[in-house]
Tab-separated table of C-alpha atoms and ligand atoms in Angstrom:
chain	number	residue	atom	x	y	z
A	1	UNK	CA	75.316	-40.018	4.860
A	2	UNK	CA	72.433	-37.984	3.495
A	3	UNK	CA	69.238	-39.842	4.294
A	4	UNK	CA	66.105	-39.186	2.247
A	5	UNK	CA	63.104	-37.741	4.076
A	6	UNK	CA	60.671	-40.093	5.790
A	7	UNK	CA	57.189	-38.965	4.807
A	8	UNK	CA	55.245	-41.861	6.281
A	9	UNK	CA	54.902	-41.648	10.052
A	10	UNK	CA	51.940	-42.291	12.308
A	11	UNK	CA	51.150	-40.910	15.737
A	12	UNK	CA	49.261	-42.681	18.555
A	13	UNK	CA	46.017	-41.179	17.217
A	14	UNK	CA	46.176	-44.040	14.686
A	15	UNK	CA	45.920	-46.533	17.555
A	16	UNK	CA	48.799	-48.650	16.225
A	17	UNK	CA	51.765	-46.325	16.645
A	18	UNK	CA	53.751	-45.041	19.587
A	19	UNK	CA	55.602	-41.762	20.070
A	20	UNK	CA	54.472	-38.164	19.932
A	21	UNK	CA	55.518	-36.015	16.955
A	22	UNK	CA	58.192	-34.424	19.145
A	23	UNK	CA	59.720	-37.839	19.892
A	24	UNK	CA	59.965	-38.593	16.175
A	25	UNK	CA	61.477	-35.178	15.504
A	26	UNK	CA	64.081	-35.627	18.214
A	27	UNK	CA	65.057	-39.051	16.868
A	28	UNK	CA	65.109	-37.781	13.281
A	29	UNK	CA	67.679	-35.152	14.267
A	30	UNK	CA	69.730	-37.728	16.169
A	31	UNK	CA	70.063	-39.945	13.097
A	32	UNK	CA	70.732	-37.054	10.739
A	33	UNK	CA	67.443	-36.566	8.903
A	34	UNK	CA	66.739	-33.034	7.741
A	35	UNK	CA	63.090	-33.532	6.825
A	36	UNK	CA	60.189	-35.720	7.970
A	37	UNK	CA	56.455	-35.786	7.382
A	38	UNK	CA	53.549	-36.958	9.506
A	39	UNK	CA	50.886	-38.854	7.620
A	40	UNK	CA	48.387	-40.294	10.077
A	41	UNK	CA	45.588	-42.366	8.629
A	42	UNK	CA	42.851	-39.933	7.689
A	43	UNK	CA	39.496	-40.355	9.391
A	44	UNK	CA	36.615	-41.929	7.503
A	45	UNK	CA	33.069	-40.579	7.468
A	46	UNK	CA	32.096	-43.273	9.971
A	47	UNK	CA	34.297	-43.572	13.040
A	48	UNK	CA	33.546	-47.312	13.260
A	49	UNK	CA	34.835	-47.918	9.714
A	50	UNK	CA	37.813	-49.705	11.288
A	51	UNK	CA	39.970	-49.363	14.384
A	52	UNK	CA	43.313	-48.092	13.096
A	53	UNK	CA	42.716	-44.411	12.407
A	54	UNK	CA	41.833	-41.231	14.256
A	55	UNK	CA	38.230	-40.215	14.784
A	56	UNK	CA	36.956	-37.431	12.566
A	57	UNK	CA	36.715	-35.207	15.633
A	58	UNK	CA	40.476	-35.616	16.264
A	59	UNK	CA	41.674	-34.092	13.004
A	60	UNK	CA	42.301	-30.630	14.463
A	61	UNK	CA	44.048	-32.146	17.484
A	62	UNK	CA	46.353	-34.024	15.094
A	63	UNK	CA	47.181	-30.856	13.190
A	64	UNK	CA	47.877	-29.000	16.446
A	65	UNK	CA	50.286	-31.745	17.572
A	66	UNK	CA	52.245	-31.599	14.327
A	67	UNK	CA	52.263	-27.792	14.414
A	68	UNK	CA	53.684	-27.920	17.937
A	69	UNK	CA	56.517	-30.191	16.799
A	70	UNK	CA	57.219	-27.765	13.935
A	71	UNK	CA	57.524	-24.971	16.482
A	72	UNK	CA	59.634	-26.987	18.936
A	73	UNK	CA	62.063	-28.221	16.239
A	74	UNK	CA	62.689	-25.316	13.858
A	75	UNK	CA	65.959	-26.926	12.727
A	76	UNK	CA	64.001	-29.811	11.156
A	77	UNK	CA	61.578	-29.526	8.244
A	78	UNK	CA	58.365	-31.196	9.409
A	79	UNK	CA	55.563	-31.696	6.904
A	80	UNK	CA	51.887	-31.950	7.730
A	81	UNK	CA	50.127	-34.659	5.787
A	82	UNK	CA	47.648	-37.515	5.824
A	83	UNK	CA	47.632	-41.065	4.552
A	84	UNK	CA	44.240	-41.190	2.904
A	85	UNK	CA	42.465	-44.424	2.057
A	86	UNK	CA	41.332	-44.579	-1.503
A	87	UNK	CA	38.045	-46.423	-2.010
A	88	UNK	CA	35.845	-45.662	-4.989
A	89	UNK	CA	32.932	-43.490	-3.875
A	90	UNK	CA	34.852	-41.558	-1.232
A	91	UNK	CA	36.018	-38.780	-3.534
A	92	UNK	CA	33.833	-36.100	-1.923
A	93	UNK	CA	35.042	-37.070	1.521
A	94	UNK	CA	38.664	-36.797	0.391
A	95	UNK	CA	37.959	-33.432	-1.234
A	96	UNK	CA	36.489	-32.259	2.072
A	97	UNK	CA	39.556	-33.412	4.013
A	98	UNK	CA	41.820	-31.591	1.579
A	99	UNK	CA	39.927	-28.354	2.222
A	100	UNK	CA	40.233	-28.582	5.997
A	101	UNK	CA	43.923	-27.665	6.357
A	102	UNK	CA	46.815	-26.544	4.167
A	103	UNK	CA	48.311	-30.046	3.945
A	104	UNK	CA	51.787	-30.437	2.486
A	105	UNK	CA	50.818	-33.686	0.763
A	106	UNK	CA	48.424	-36.621	0.765
A	107	UNK	CA	49.615	-40.201	0.530
A	108	UNK	CA	46.924	-42.112	-1.313
A	109	UNK	CA	46.878	-45.674	-0.057
A	110	UNK	CA	44.821	-48.694	-0.896
A	111	UNK	CA	44.234	-51.017	2.046
A	112	UNK	CA	40.718	-52.097	1.068
A	113	UNK	CA	40.096	-54.146	-2.057
A	114	UNK	CA	36.451	-54.430	-1.024
A	115	UNK	CA	34.435	-52.607	1.605
A	116	UNK	CA	35.091	-54.277	4.919
A	117	UNK	CA	38.382	-56.012	4.145
A	118	UNK	CA	41.732	-54.319	4.610
A	119	UNK	CA	44.241	-56.797	3.185
A	120	UNK	CA	46.986	-55.818	5.645
A	121	UNK	CA	44.877	-56.069	8.807
A	122	UNK	CA	46.259	-58.903	10.989
A	123	UNK	CA	42.798	-59.252	12.555
A	124	UNK	CA	41.356	-60.046	9.131
A	125	UNK	CA	44.070	-62.511	8.170
A	126	UNK	CA	41.646	-65.427	7.793
A	127	UNK	CA	39.911	-63.625	4.925
A	128	UNK	CA	42.921	-64.447	2.742
A	129	UNK	CA	41.901	-68.137	2.965
A	130	UNK	CA	38.710	-67.320	1.069
A	131	UNK	CA	40.400	-65.185	-1.542
A	132	UNK	CA	42.356	-65.884	-4.652
A	133	UNK	CA	45.722	-64.115	-4.425
A	134	UNK	CA	45.759	-63.287	-8.149
A	135	UNK	CA	42.381	-61.615	-7.880
A	136	UNK	CA	43.460	-59.633	-4.823
A	137	UNK	CA	46.634	-58.400	-6.551
A	138	UNK	CA	44.672	-57.532	-9.651
A	139	UNK	CA	41.968	-55.642	-7.698
A	140	UNK	CA	44.683	-53.910	-5.686
A	141	UNK	CA	46.497	-52.525	-8.710
A	142	UNK	CA	43.192	-51.585	-10.313
A	143	UNK	CA	42.438	-49.412	-7.284
A	144	UNK	CA	45.956	-47.984	-7.182
A	145	UNK	CA	45.502	-46.847	-10.775
A	146	UNK	CA	42.155	-45.260	-9.922
A	147	UNK	CA	43.705	-43.558	-6.898
A	148	UNK	CA	46.431	-42.052	-9.079
A	149	UNK	CA	43.798	-40.916	-11.593
A	150	UNK	CA	41.882	-38.912	-8.976
A	151	UNK	CA	44.648	-36.324	-8.805
A	152	UNK	CA	44.192	-36.072	-5.015
A	153	UNK	CA	47.507	-37.630	-4.122
A	154	UNK	CA	51.104	-36.453	-4.325
A	155	UNK	CA	52.307	-39.901	-3.294
A	156	UNK	CA	50.884	-43.381	-3.743
A	157	UNK	CA	51.651	-45.535	-0.697
A	158	UNK	CA	53.118	-49.010	-0.400
A	159	UNK	CA	52.209	-50.517	-3.771
A	160	UNK	CA	53.521	-53.879	-2.532
A	161	UNK	CA	51.038	-54.203	0.347
A	162	UNK	CA	49.358	-57.457	-0.796
A	163	UNK	CA	52.589	-59.326	-0.080
A	164	UNK	CA	52.493	-58.384	3.622
A	165	UNK	CA	51.471	-61.898	4.668
A	166	UNK	CA	53.369	-63.663	1.909
A	167	UNK	CA	50.665	-63.863	-0.778
A	168	UNK	CA	52.064	-63.347	-4.237
A	169	UNK	CA	50.483	-63.566	-7.644
A	170	UNK	CA	51.039	-66.978	-9.237
A	171	UNK	CA	50.554	-65.628	-12.729
A	172	UNK	CA	49.835	-62.342	-14.403
A	173	UNK	CA	46.080	-61.837	-14.352
A	174	UNK	CA	46.272	-60.056	-17.693
A	175	UNK	CA	48.310	-62.748	-19.341
A	176	UNK	CA	47.679	-66.283	-20.547
A	177	UNK	CA	51.362	-66.994	-20.023
A	178	UNK	CA	52.757	-68.355	-16.790
A	179	UNK	CA	53.862	-65.841	-14.168
A	180	UNK	CA	57.555	-66.598	-14.592
A	181	UNK	CA	57.532	-66.098	-18.359
A	182	UNK	CA	55.320	-63.029	-18.494
A	183	UNK	CA	56.696	-61.162	-15.499
A	184	UNK	CA	54.630	-58.657	-13.544
A	185	UNK	CA	54.370	-56.029	-16.254
A	186	UNK	CA	50.656	-56.349	-17.149
A	187	UNK	CA	49.780	-56.095	-13.466
A	188	UNK	CA	51.712	-52.881	-12.903
A	189	UNK	CA	51.503	-51.153	-16.259
A	190	UNK	CA	48.177	-49.362	-15.938
A	191	UNK	CA	49.019	-48.097	-12.475
A	192	UNK	CA	52.488	-46.884	-13.419
A	193	UNK	CA	51.126	-45.026	-16.447
A	194	UNK	CA	48.406	-43.418	-14.308
A	195	UNK	CA	50.995	-42.388	-11.694
A	196	UNK	CA	53.202	-40.861	-14.359
A	197	UNK	CA	50.350	-38.976	-16.035
A	198	UNK	CA	49.186	-37.539	-12.727
A	199	UNK	CA	52.605	-36.727	-11.370
A	200	UNK	CA	52.318	-39.102	-8.390
A	201	UNK	CA	55.430	-40.199	-6.599
A	202	UNK	CA	55.490	-43.857	-5.612
A	203	UNK	CA	56.459	-44.551	-2.049
A	204	UNK	CA	59.232	-47.002	-1.257
A	205	UNK	CA	57.872	-48.269	2.024
A	206	UNK	CA	60.659	-50.062	3.842
A	207	UNK	CA	58.174	-51.970	6.026
A	208	UNK	CA	58.188	-54.322	3.026
A	209	UNK	CA	61.660	-55.446	4.093
A	210	UNK	CA	60.143	-56.951	7.244
A	211	UNK	CA	56.993	-58.245	5.605
A	212	UNK	CA	57.948	-61.291	3.533
A	213	UNK	CA	59.793	-59.225	0.943
B	1	ZN	ZN1	50.704	-45.977	7.109
B	2	ZN	ZN1	49.116	-47.753	4.774
């Protein structure tokens, strides 16, 4: 079977992944992949922004590790990339990251719907109790659309992230109709149009199969 490439892999520099790039490459070949891509969470301007990404000072070390895997496994196509958080106001930072290395692609991901709360962070799970799921979904897709509009990203990551802990929209925020009648279209439409206009691929992140899909 011809498996599609896996472009979303993290190394231990992200502090929530195990396995060096070489280990991933070896396994990829064993299961018949011909192409993979590393996309560690990009650093933020402040190293204490959260605790699930590399420090800014580790960016070159990350690139060197991926380059080494490329050299050690010439029979496998290995892409060098980053998963970059999109938050409004960080455009200059992202531009700066893009200029640092000849990246193969950027995955633009939204984890934060407000500064200080990443919706998928298990350590911040209690925050969901204070939030309205419809508003979170709505804010999430609003940011996804803005991320696609920036033109920074070849791929938009895991557009289904708000369902990680089982929270789903009860109705369409843009619709007076009930959720069941109206469907999800108004929620997605703006984002999908923005992705199409800006030539962004949309990631099918299979972690969703384990996360209350
Ligand atoms: Zn990721
Ligand atoms: Zn992510």
